């Protein structure tokens, strides 16, 4: 099977559900990561005070941009020319207004609930090897309630993309998946972090088997989820549980599985990276956009690699308008035509 045919051709929107967060980006070495209480390449939940303390002791000035995993993916889809909507919860102050305005600027329809709590934030410590280690204060983003998940959020939704971090709010992720399924949308789940997988190990396999159509993981997340060290065996186990399984391999590219079919995807570029923040999120942008627009699995993977590479050339997850224009033109000229 070279194409995934499970998407309703009468629907044209991809909806992302996740944490509405402000990204705070700083550079530091492995020693600083340890001093901050972060886990190299992983994510740890902390309170706002811990983030402020770490920023104050950072060796570089912070850069502040809107973020969050599913939000980053929707921004990429919007920039590619797709119809994207993001649902989440944020505060009601200046950071919330910045977040909403940035979504609109990048062609994403915001469906944001407001709270009296502060907008959530993620401190990403970027080490010289381009790895990012995260300290997260969810703030208002953790207050989205299951009864706020309205069916209207999934109007015209072909795909609902959910970030794995929602697994920390089990009632919420189940409510989202139920609503998405009732709307007739395919459900995409990005496992987000091996620390998330380890924490949700008792619930995750049942959720995947019952709801998930597209399962996305990197090698660490796949190992944590399946318990298998061999990457292809882990991919096969994932493919046995979802229509499509994706194994992201960083600078080595990726591999997509659909049943017994395997589609290896070569990396784009020479593997160099300034910062890997958002790489997996933007990879998902290209892949889901490709699937929705009838690209082959190879074409969708190639577009995904291009998007993931582009964000690795900048600090943070904001790719320039010029670069997005180049990627859009390339997709129209090559991948869409050739599949």
mmCIF file of C-alpha atoms in Angstrom:
data_model
loop_
_atom_site.group_PDB
_atom_site.id
_atom_site.type_symbol
_atom_site.label_atom_id
_atom_site.label_comp_id
_atom_site.label_asym_id
_atom_site.label_seq_id
_atom_site.Cartn_x
_atom_site.Cartn_y
_atom_site.Cartn_z
ATOM 1 C CA UNK A 1 0.000 0.000 0.000
ATOM 2 C CA UNK A 2 1.639 3.229 -1.150
ATOM 3 C CA UNK A 3 -1.244 5.526 -0.126
ATOM 4 C CA UNK A 4 -3.329 5.777 3.029
ATOM 5 C CA UNK A 5 -6.958 5.808 1.933
ATOM 6 C CA UNK A 6 -8.714 6.024 5.296
ATOM 7 C CA UNK A 7 -9.314 9.801 5.339
ATOM 8 C CA UNK A 8 -12.773 11.159 4.473
ATOM 9 C CA UNK A 9 -12.293 13.150 1.236
ATOM 10 C CA UNK A 10 -15.247 15.357 2.133
ATOM 11 C CA UNK A 11 -13.410 16.864 5.112
ATOM 12 C CA UNK A 12 -10.625 19.414 4.859
ATOM 13 C CA UNK A 13 -9.474 20.433 8.358
ATOM 14 C CA UNK A 14 -6.831 19.160 10.762
ATOM 15 C CA UNK A 15 -7.525 19.920 14.418
ATOM 16 C CA UNK A 16 -4.787 19.919 17.021
ATOM 17 C CA UNK A 17 -5.537 19.475 20.719
ATOM 18 C CA UNK A 18 -2.912 20.120 23.337
ATOM 19 C CA UNK A 19 -1.258 22.515 25.709
ATOM 20 C CA UNK A 20 -1.216 26.230 24.880
ATOM 21 C CA UNK A 21 2.263 27.129 26.083
ATOM 22 C CA UNK A 22 4.804 29.889 25.810
ATOM 23 C CA UNK A 23 8.268 28.556 24.937
ATOM 24 C CA UNK A 24 11.270 30.011 26.745
ATOM 25 C CA UNK A 25 14.473 29.029 24.953
ATOM 26 C CA UNK A 26 17.940 29.179 26.484
ATOM 27 C CA UNK A 27 21.298 27.612 25.643
ATOM 28 C CA UNK A 28 23.357 25.680 28.168
ATOM 29 C CA UNK A 29 25.649 22.684 28.569
ATOM 30 C CA UNK A 30 24.919 19.265 30.061
ATOM 31 C CA UNK A 31 26.072 20.439 33.477
ATOM 32 C CA UNK A 32 23.522 23.250 33.423
ATOM 33 C CA UNK A 33 20.803 20.748 32.425
ATOM 34 C CA UNK A 34 21.642 18.696 35.516
ATOM 35 C CA UNK A 35 21.764 21.735 37.790
ATOM 36 C CA UNK A 36 18.337 22.806 36.531
ATOM 37 C CA UNK A 37 16.842 19.439 37.459
ATOM 38 C CA UNK A 38 15.982 18.638 33.842
ATOM 39 C CA UNK A 39 16.332 15.237 32.145
ATOM 40 C CA UNK A 40 18.526 15.265 29.048
ATOM 41 C CA UNK A 41 16.235 14.963 26.033
ATOM 42 C CA UNK A 42 13.143 14.582 28.230
ATOM 43 C CA UNK A 43 10.545 16.659 30.038
ATOM 44 C CA UNK A 44 9.956 17.315 33.750
ATOM 45 C CA UNK A 45 6.984 19.133 35.283
ATOM 46 C CA UNK A 46 7.882 21.967 37.660
ATOM 47 C CA UNK A 47 6.216 25.098 39.024
ATOM 48 C CA UNK A 48 6.595 28.615 37.655
ATOM 49 C CA UNK A 49 9.094 29.533 40.365
ATOM 50 C CA UNK A 50 11.511 26.784 39.281
ATOM 51 C CA UNK A 51 11.429 28.030 35.696
ATOM 52 C CA UNK A 52 12.012 31.632 36.768
ATOM 53 C CA UNK A 53 14.923 30.547 38.970
ATOM 54 C CA UNK A 54 16.520 28.570 36.138
ATOM 55 C CA UNK A 55 16.116 31.430 33.655
ATOM 56 C CA UNK A 56 17.714 33.825 36.121
ATOM 57 C CA UNK A 57 20.796 31.589 36.378
ATOM 58 C CA UNK A 58 21.024 30.812 32.652
ATOM 59 C CA UNK A 59 24.257 31.554 30.789
ATOM 60 C CA UNK A 60 22.344 33.113 27.849
ATOM 61 C CA UNK A 61 19.430 35.495 27.405
ATOM 62 C CA UNK A 62 16.089 33.698 26.912
ATOM 63 C CA UNK A 63 14.029 33.855 23.731
ATOM 64 C CA UNK A 64 10.245 33.771 24.197
ATOM 65 C CA UNK A 65 7.869 32.434 21.510
ATOM 66 C CA UNK A 66 4.417 30.762 21.461
ATOM 67 C CA UNK A 67 4.616 26.962 21.428
ATOM 68 C CA UNK A 68 3.286 23.612 22.569
ATOM 69 C CA UNK A 69 3.580 20.373 20.594
ATOM 70 C CA UNK A 70 0.167 20.141 18.884
ATOM 71 C CA UNK A 71 0.143 23.909 18.437
ATOM 72 C CA UNK A 72 3.484 23.773 16.596
ATOM 73 C CA UNK A 73 2.089 21.058 14.330
ATOM 74 C CA UNK A 74 -0.996 23.148 13.488
ATOM 75 C CA UNK A 75 1.175 26.173 12.722
ATOM 76 C CA UNK A 76 3.155 24.067 10.260
ATOM 77 C CA UNK A 77 -0.040 22.866 8.580
ATOM 78 C CA UNK A 78 -1.351 26.406 8.349
ATOM 79 C CA UNK A 79 1.913 27.595 6.840
ATOM 80 C CA UNK A 80 1.789 24.780 4.288
ATOM 81 C CA UNK A 81 -1.585 26.089 3.140
ATOM 82 C CA UNK A 82 -3.817 23.636 4.980
ATOM 83 C CA UNK A 83 -6.855 24.353 7.124
ATOM 84 C CA UNK A 84 -5.740 24.062 10.744
ATOM 85 C CA UNK A 85 -7.484 24.629 14.066
ATOM 86 C CA UNK A 86 -5.979 24.491 17.555
ATOM 87 C CA UNK A 87 -7.884 23.859 20.779
ATOM 88 C CA UNK A 88 -6.359 24.564 24.179
ATOM 89 C CA UNK A 89 -6.581 26.736 27.279
ATOM 90 C CA UNK A 90 -4.497 29.737 28.260
ATOM 91 C CA UNK A 91 -4.571 32.708 30.623
ATOM 92 C CA UNK A 92 -6.338 35.998 30.006
ATOM 93 C CA UNK A 93 -3.391 38.404 30.060
ATOM 94 C CA UNK A 94 -0.809 39.670 27.550
ATOM 95 C CA UNK A 95 0.682 36.208 26.957
ATOM 96 C CA UNK A 96 -2.739 34.899 25.994
ATOM 97 C CA UNK A 97 -3.275 37.739 23.542
ATOM 98 C CA UNK A 98 0.186 37.120 22.065
ATOM 99 C CA UNK A 99 -0.619 33.430 21.688
ATOM 100 C CA UNK A 100 -3.949 34.029 19.927
ATOM 101 C CA UNK A 101 -2.541 36.679 17.591
ATOM 102 C CA UNK A 102 0.377 34.474 16.616
ATOM 103 C CA UNK A 103 -1.932 31.592 15.706
ATOM 104 C CA UNK A 104 -4.010 33.849 13.480
ATOM 105 C CA UNK A 105 -0.916 35.322 11.865
ATOM 106 C CA UNK A 106 0.225 31.812 10.956
ATOM 107 C CA UNK A 107 -3.129 30.779 9.460
ATOM 108 C CA UNK A 108 -4.420 28.682 12.358
ATOM 109 C CA UNK A 109 -7.967 29.047 13.678
ATOM 110 C CA UNK A 110 -7.726 29.475 17.469
ATOM 111 C CA UNK A 111 -10.263 27.746 19.707
ATOM 112 C CA UNK A 112 -8.874 28.937 23.026
ATOM 113 C CA UNK A 113 -10.558 28.801 26.399
ATOM 114 C CA UNK A 114 -9.390 31.341 28.978
ATOM 115 C CA UNK A 115 -8.538 30.961 32.665
ATOM 116 C CA UNK A 116 -7.614 33.293 35.495
ATOM 117 C CA UNK A 117 -4.399 31.262 35.877
ATOM 118 C CA UNK A 118 -1.230 32.239 34.057
ATOM 119 C CA UNK A 119 -0.590 30.923 30.565
ATOM 120 C CA UNK A 120 1.569 27.795 30.731
ATOM 121 C CA UNK A 121 5.228 27.867 29.804
ATOM 122 C CA UNK A 122 8.016 25.512 28.793
ATOM 123 C CA UNK A 123 11.669 26.199 29.432
ATOM 124 C CA UNK A 124 13.763 24.422 26.792
ATOM 125 C CA UNK A 125 17.475 24.126 27.521
ATOM 126 C CA UNK A 126 19.304 23.664 24.227
ATOM 127 C CA UNK A 127 22.665 21.914 24.559
ATOM 128 C CA UNK A 128 25.525 22.121 22.017
ATOM 129 C CA UNK A 129 24.425 18.800 20.470
ATOM 130 C CA UNK A 130 21.084 20.514 19.595
ATOM 131 C CA UNK A 131 19.129 18.380 22.093
ATOM 132 C CA UNK A 132 16.469 20.127 24.153
ATOM 133 C CA UNK A 133 15.614 19.290 27.731
ATOM 134 C CA UNK A 134 12.372 20.730 29.025
ATOM 135 C CA UNK A 135 10.994 22.054 32.291
ATOM 136 C CA UNK A 136 7.240 22.565 32.020
ATOM 137 C CA UNK A 137 4.728 24.558 34.053
ATOM 138 C CA UNK A 138 1.359 23.791 32.486
ATOM 139 C CA UNK A 139 -0.440 26.700 34.152
ATOM 140 C CA UNK A 140 -3.818 27.370 32.538
ATOM 141 C CA UNK A 141 -3.239 24.730 29.862
ATOM 142 C CA UNK A 142 -3.839 21.987 32.445
ATOM 143 C CA UNK A 143 -7.290 23.371 33.270
ATOM 144 C CA UNK A 144 -9.058 22.392 30.041
ATOM 145 C CA UNK A 145 -12.000 20.285 31.183
ATOM 146 C CA UNK A 146 -13.659 17.314 29.446
ATOM 147 C CA UNK A 147 -17.025 19.134 29.397
ATOM 148 C CA UNK A 148 -15.417 21.987 27.431
ATOM 149 C CA UNK A 149 -14.640 19.634 24.538
ATOM 150 C CA UNK A 150 -17.502 20.618 22.245
ATOM 151 C CA UNK A 151 -18.452 18.658 19.139
ATOM 152 C CA UNK A 152 -18.157 21.911 17.148
ATOM 153 C CA UNK A 153 -14.394 21.817 17.716
ATOM 154 C CA UNK A 154 -14.240 18.969 15.208
ATOM 155 C CA UNK A 155 -16.488 20.366 12.476
ATOM 156 C CA UNK A 156 -15.062 19.383 9.053
ATOM 157 C CA UNK A 157 -12.175 17.581 10.784
ATOM 158 C CA UNK A 158 -10.505 14.923 8.658
ATOM 159 C CA UNK A 159 -7.758 14.351 11.253
ATOM 160 C CA UNK A 160 -7.578 15.192 14.947
ATOM 161 C CA UNK A 161 -3.978 15.354 16.119
ATOM 162 C CA UNK A 162 -3.414 14.916 19.858
ATOM 163 C CA UNK A 163 -0.164 15.451 21.705
ATOM 164 C CA UNK A 164 0.863 12.729 24.131
ATOM 165 C CA UNK A 165 1.163 15.192 26.981
ATOM 166 C CA UNK A 166 -2.634 15.038 27.310
ATOM 167 C CA UNK A 167 -2.144 11.570 28.759
ATOM 168 C CA UNK A 168 -1.477 13.291 32.074
ATOM 169 C CA UNK A 169 -5.168 14.305 32.041
ATOM 170 C CA UNK A 170 -6.835 10.986 31.363
ATOM 171 C CA UNK A 171 -10.456 12.144 31.469
ATOM 172 C CA UNK A 172 -9.623 14.913 29.009
ATOM 173 C CA UNK A 173 -7.802 12.772 26.449
ATOM 174 C CA UNK A 174 -10.619 10.220 26.502
ATOM 175 C CA UNK A 175 -13.203 12.994 26.007
ATOM 176 C CA UNK A 176 -11.237 14.376 23.062
ATOM 177 C CA UNK A 177 -10.876 10.966 21.443
ATOM 178 C CA UNK A 178 -14.552 10.139 21.902
ATOM 179 C CA UNK A 179 -15.598 13.471 20.357
ATOM 180 C CA UNK A 180 -13.158 13.056 17.469
ATOM 181 C CA UNK A 181 -14.389 9.538 16.781
ATOM 182 C CA UNK A 182 -18.046 10.664 16.832
ATOM 183 C CA UNK A 183 -17.131 13.401 14.335
ATOM 184 C CA UNK A 184 -15.763 10.750 11.983
ATOM 185 C CA UNK A 185 -12.201 12.040 12.118
ATOM 186 C CA UNK A 186 -9.059 9.931 12.039
ATOM 187 C CA UNK A 187 -7.080 10.249 15.261
ATOM 188 C CA UNK A 188 -3.349 10.918 15.251
ATOM 189 C CA UNK A 189 -1.381 10.565 18.486
ATOM 190 C CA UNK A 190 2.195 11.762 18.925
ATOM 191 C CA UNK A 191 3.717 9.997 21.930
ATOM 192 C CA UNK A 192 5.600 13.243 22.721
ATOM 193 C CA UNK A 193 8.266 12.022 25.172
ATOM 194 C CA UNK A 194 9.541 8.727 26.550
ATOM 195 C CA UNK A 195 8.868 10.095 30.038
ATOM 196 C CA UNK A 196 5.197 10.521 29.094
ATOM 197 C CA UNK A 197 5.058 6.961 27.760
ATOM 198 C CA UNK A 198 6.593 5.547 30.929
ATOM 199 C CA UNK A 199 4.130 7.439 33.122
ATOM 200 C CA UNK A 200 1.065 6.387 31.099
ATOM 201 C CA UNK A 201 2.141 2.780 30.501
ATOM 202 C CA UNK A 202 -0.937 1.334 32.250
ATOM 203 C CA UNK A 203 -3.405 3.267 30.064
ATOM 204 C CA UNK A 204 -1.672 3.905 26.753
ATOM 205 C CA UNK A 205 -1.939 0.520 24.969
ATOM 206 C CA UNK A 206 -5.711 0.355 25.502
ATOM 207 C CA UNK A 207 -6.163 3.910 24.221
ATOM 208 C CA UNK A 208 -4.071 3.213 21.125
ATOM 209 C CA UNK A 209 -5.935 0.025 20.244
ATOM 210 C CA UNK A 210 -9.362 1.575 20.806
ATOM 211 C CA UNK A 211 -8.939 5.020 19.253
ATOM 212 C CA UNK A 212 -5.678 5.740 17.448
ATOM 213 C CA UNK A 213 -5.388 5.527 13.654
ATOM 214 C CA UNK A 214 -1.986 7.199 13.226
ATOM 215 C CA UNK A 215 0.656 6.532 15.900
ATOM 216 C CA UNK A 216 3.811 8.673 15.830
ATOM 217 C CA UNK A 217 6.938 8.077 17.927
ATOM 218 C CA UNK A 218 10.669 8.603 17.906
ATOM 219 C CA UNK A 219 13.047 5.764 18.710
ATOM 220 C CA UNK A 220 13.105 6.431 22.470
ATOM 221 C CA UNK A 221 9.317 6.667 22.681
ATOM 222 C CA UNK A 222 8.852 3.530 20.568
ATOM 223 C CA UNK A 223 11.242 1.606 22.819
ATOM 224 C CA UNK A 224 9.435 2.798 25.943
ATOM 225 C CA UNK A 225 6.036 1.982 24.452
ATOM 226 C CA UNK A 226 6.767 -1.481 23.065
ATOM 227 C CA UNK A 227 9.589 -2.600 25.350
ATOM 228 C CA UNK A 228 11.550 -3.624 22.234
ATOM 229 C CA UNK A 229 15.110 -2.465 21.536
ATOM 230 C CA UNK A 230 15.074 -3.428 17.871
ATOM 231 C CA UNK A 231 13.616 -0.458 15.989
ATOM 232 C CA UNK A 232 11.938 -2.443 13.223
ATOM 233 C CA UNK A 233 10.390 -4.839 15.710
ATOM 234 C CA UNK A 234 9.088 -1.864 17.683
ATOM 235 C CA UNK A 235 7.644 -0.369 14.494
ATOM 236 C CA UNK A 236 5.945 -3.674 13.659
ATOM 237 C CA UNK A 237 4.369 -3.793 17.113
ATOM 238 C CA UNK A 238 3.078 -0.246 16.678
ATOM 239 C CA UNK A 239 1.735 -1.092 13.205
ATOM 240 C CA UNK A 240 -0.178 -4.012 14.675
ATOM 241 C CA UNK A 241 -2.103 -1.558 16.851
ATOM 242 C CA UNK A 242 -2.801 1.373 14.475
ATOM 243 C CA UNK A 243 -3.552 1.839 10.769
ATOM 244 C CA UNK A 244 -0.354 3.833 10.304
ATOM 245 C CA UNK A 245 2.739 3.752 12.509
ATOM 246 C CA UNK A 246 5.576 6.235 12.212
ATOM 247 C CA UNK A 247 9.068 5.818 13.631
ATOM 248 C CA UNK A 248 11.085 9.055 13.565
ATOM 249 C CA UNK A 249 14.845 8.455 13.574
ATOM 250 C CA UNK A 250 16.241 11.979 13.672
ATOM 251 C CA UNK A 251 19.180 12.484 11.323
ATOM 252 C CA UNK A 252 18.653 8.927 10.006
ATOM 253 C CA UNK A 253 15.254 9.803 8.554
ATOM 254 C CA UNK A 254 12.083 7.899 9.403
ATOM 255 C CA UNK A 255 10.040 4.832 8.538
ATOM 256 C CA UNK A 256 6.289 4.545 8.002
ATOM 257 C CA UNK A 257 4.452 1.256 8.407
ATOM 258 C CA UNK A 258 0.988 0.366 7.150
ATOM 259 C CA UNK A 259 0.224 -3.262 7.930
ATOM 260 C CA UNK A 260 3.095 -5.261 6.435
ATOM 261 C CA UNK A 261 4.122 -2.420 4.101
ATOM 262 C CA UNK A 262 7.258 -0.470 5.048
ATOM 263 C CA UNK A 263 8.114 2.934 3.651
ATOM 264 C CA UNK A 264 11.599 4.151 4.613
ATOM 265 C CA UNK A 265 11.997 7.927 4.325
ATOM 266 C CA UNK A 266 15.415 9.460 3.788
ATOM 267 C CA UNK A 267 16.415 12.475 5.882
ATOM 268 C CA UNK A 268 16.504 15.874 4.228
ATOM 269 C CA UNK A 269 19.767 17.806 4.338
ATOM 270 C CA UNK A 270 23.088 16.825 5.860
ATOM 271 C CA UNK A 271 21.856 16.123 9.382
ATOM 272 C CA UNK A 272 23.200 19.306 10.965
ATOM 273 C CA UNK A 273 20.982 21.099 13.470
ATOM 274 C CA UNK A 274 21.049 24.337 15.418
ATOM 275 C CA UNK A 275 18.215 23.256 17.721
ATOM 276 C CA UNK A 276 15.859 20.270 17.579
ATOM 277 C CA UNK A 277 12.997 22.094 19.335
ATOM 278 C CA UNK A 278 9.832 21.415 17.348
ATOM 279 C CA UNK A 279 11.490 18.966 14.934
ATOM 280 C CA UNK A 280 9.027 16.168 15.633
ATOM 281 C CA UNK A 281 6.099 18.585 15.714
ATOM 282 C CA UNK A 282 6.909 20.035 12.293
ATOM 283 C CA UNK A 283 7.637 16.550 10.926
ATOM 284 C CA UNK A 284 4.037 15.727 11.844
ATOM 285 C CA UNK A 285 2.857 18.895 10.059
ATOM 286 C CA UNK A 286 4.291 17.741 6.753
ATOM 287 C CA UNK A 287 3.161 14.151 7.164
ATOM 288 C CA UNK A 288 -0.449 14.915 8.107
ATOM 289 C CA UNK A 289 -0.745 17.636 5.460
ATOM 290 C CA UNK A 290 0.494 15.168 2.871
ATOM 291 C CA UNK A 291 -1.952 12.451 3.931
ATOM 292 C CA UNK A 292 -4.896 14.860 3.829
ATOM 293 C CA UNK A 293 -3.945 16.056 0.350
ATOM 294 C CA UNK A 294 -3.581 12.622 -1.189
ATOM 295 C CA UNK A 295 0.213 12.357 -1.202
ATOM 296 C CA UNK A 296 1.686 8.862 -1.133
ATOM 297 C CA UNK A 297 3.291 7.675 2.079
ATOM 298 C CA UNK A 298 6.666 8.375 0.439
ATOM 299 C CA UNK A 299 5.587 11.875 -0.567
ATOM 300 C CA UNK A 300 4.091 12.614 2.843
ATOM 301 C CA UNK A 301 7.284 11.404 4.524
ATOM 302 C CA UNK A 302 9.460 13.478 2.211
ATOM 303 C CA UNK A 303 7.476 16.630 2.970
ATOM 304 C CA UNK A 304 7.652 15.779 6.673
ATOM 305 C CA UNK A 305 11.446 15.453 6.499
ATOM 306 C CA UNK A 306 11.730 18.801 4.776
ATOM 307 C CA UNK A 307 9.613 20.509 7.451
ATOM 308 C CA UNK A 308 11.518 18.838 10.291
ATOM 309 C CA UNK A 309 14.850 19.849 8.759
ATOM 310 C CA UNK A 310 13.736 23.467 8.317
ATOM 311 C CA UNK A 311 12.897 23.939 11.987
ATOM 312 C CA UNK A 312 16.235 22.399 13.038
ATOM 313 C CA UNK A 313 18.030 25.266 11.308
ATOM 314 C CA UNK A 314 16.585 27.902 13.685
ATOM 315 C CA UNK A 315 16.340 28.355 17.434
ATOM 316 C CA UNK A 316 12.816 27.526 18.519
ATOM 317 C CA UNK A 317 9.951 26.299 16.385
ATOM 318 C CA UNK A 318 9.320 29.385 14.239
ATOM 319 C CA UNK A 319 10.392 28.884 10.625
ATOM 320 C CA UNK A 320 10.625 32.039 8.508
ATOM 321 C CA UNK A 321 7.938 32.980 5.998
ATOM 322 C CA UNK A 322 10.484 32.762 3.170
ATOM 323 C CA UNK A 323 11.405 29.208 4.105
ATOM 324 C CA UNK A 324 7.743 28.198 4.312
ATOM 325 C CA UNK A 325 7.164 29.690 0.870
ATOM 326 C CA UNK A 326 9.995 27.586 -0.525
ATOM 327 C CA UNK A 327 8.626 24.422 1.079
ATOM 328 C CA UNK A 328 5.085 25.131 -0.185
ATOM 329 C CA UNK A 329 6.315 25.678 -3.714
ATOM 330 C CA UNK A 330 8.394 22.516 -3.595
ATOM 331 C CA UNK A 331 5.410 20.485 -2.380
ATOM 332 C CA UNK A 332 3.194 21.802 -5.144
ATOM 333 C CA UNK A 333 5.797 21.218 -7.847
ATOM 334 C CA UNK A 334 7.104 17.808 -6.822
ATOM 335 C CA UNK A 335 5.374 15.791 -4.126
ATOM 336 C CA UNK A 336 1.796 16.526 -5.063
ATOM 337 C CA UNK A 337 2.457 15.847 -8.730
ATOM 338 C CA UNK A 338 4.518 12.708 -8.290
ATOM 339 C CA UNK A 339 2.966 11.269 -5.113
#
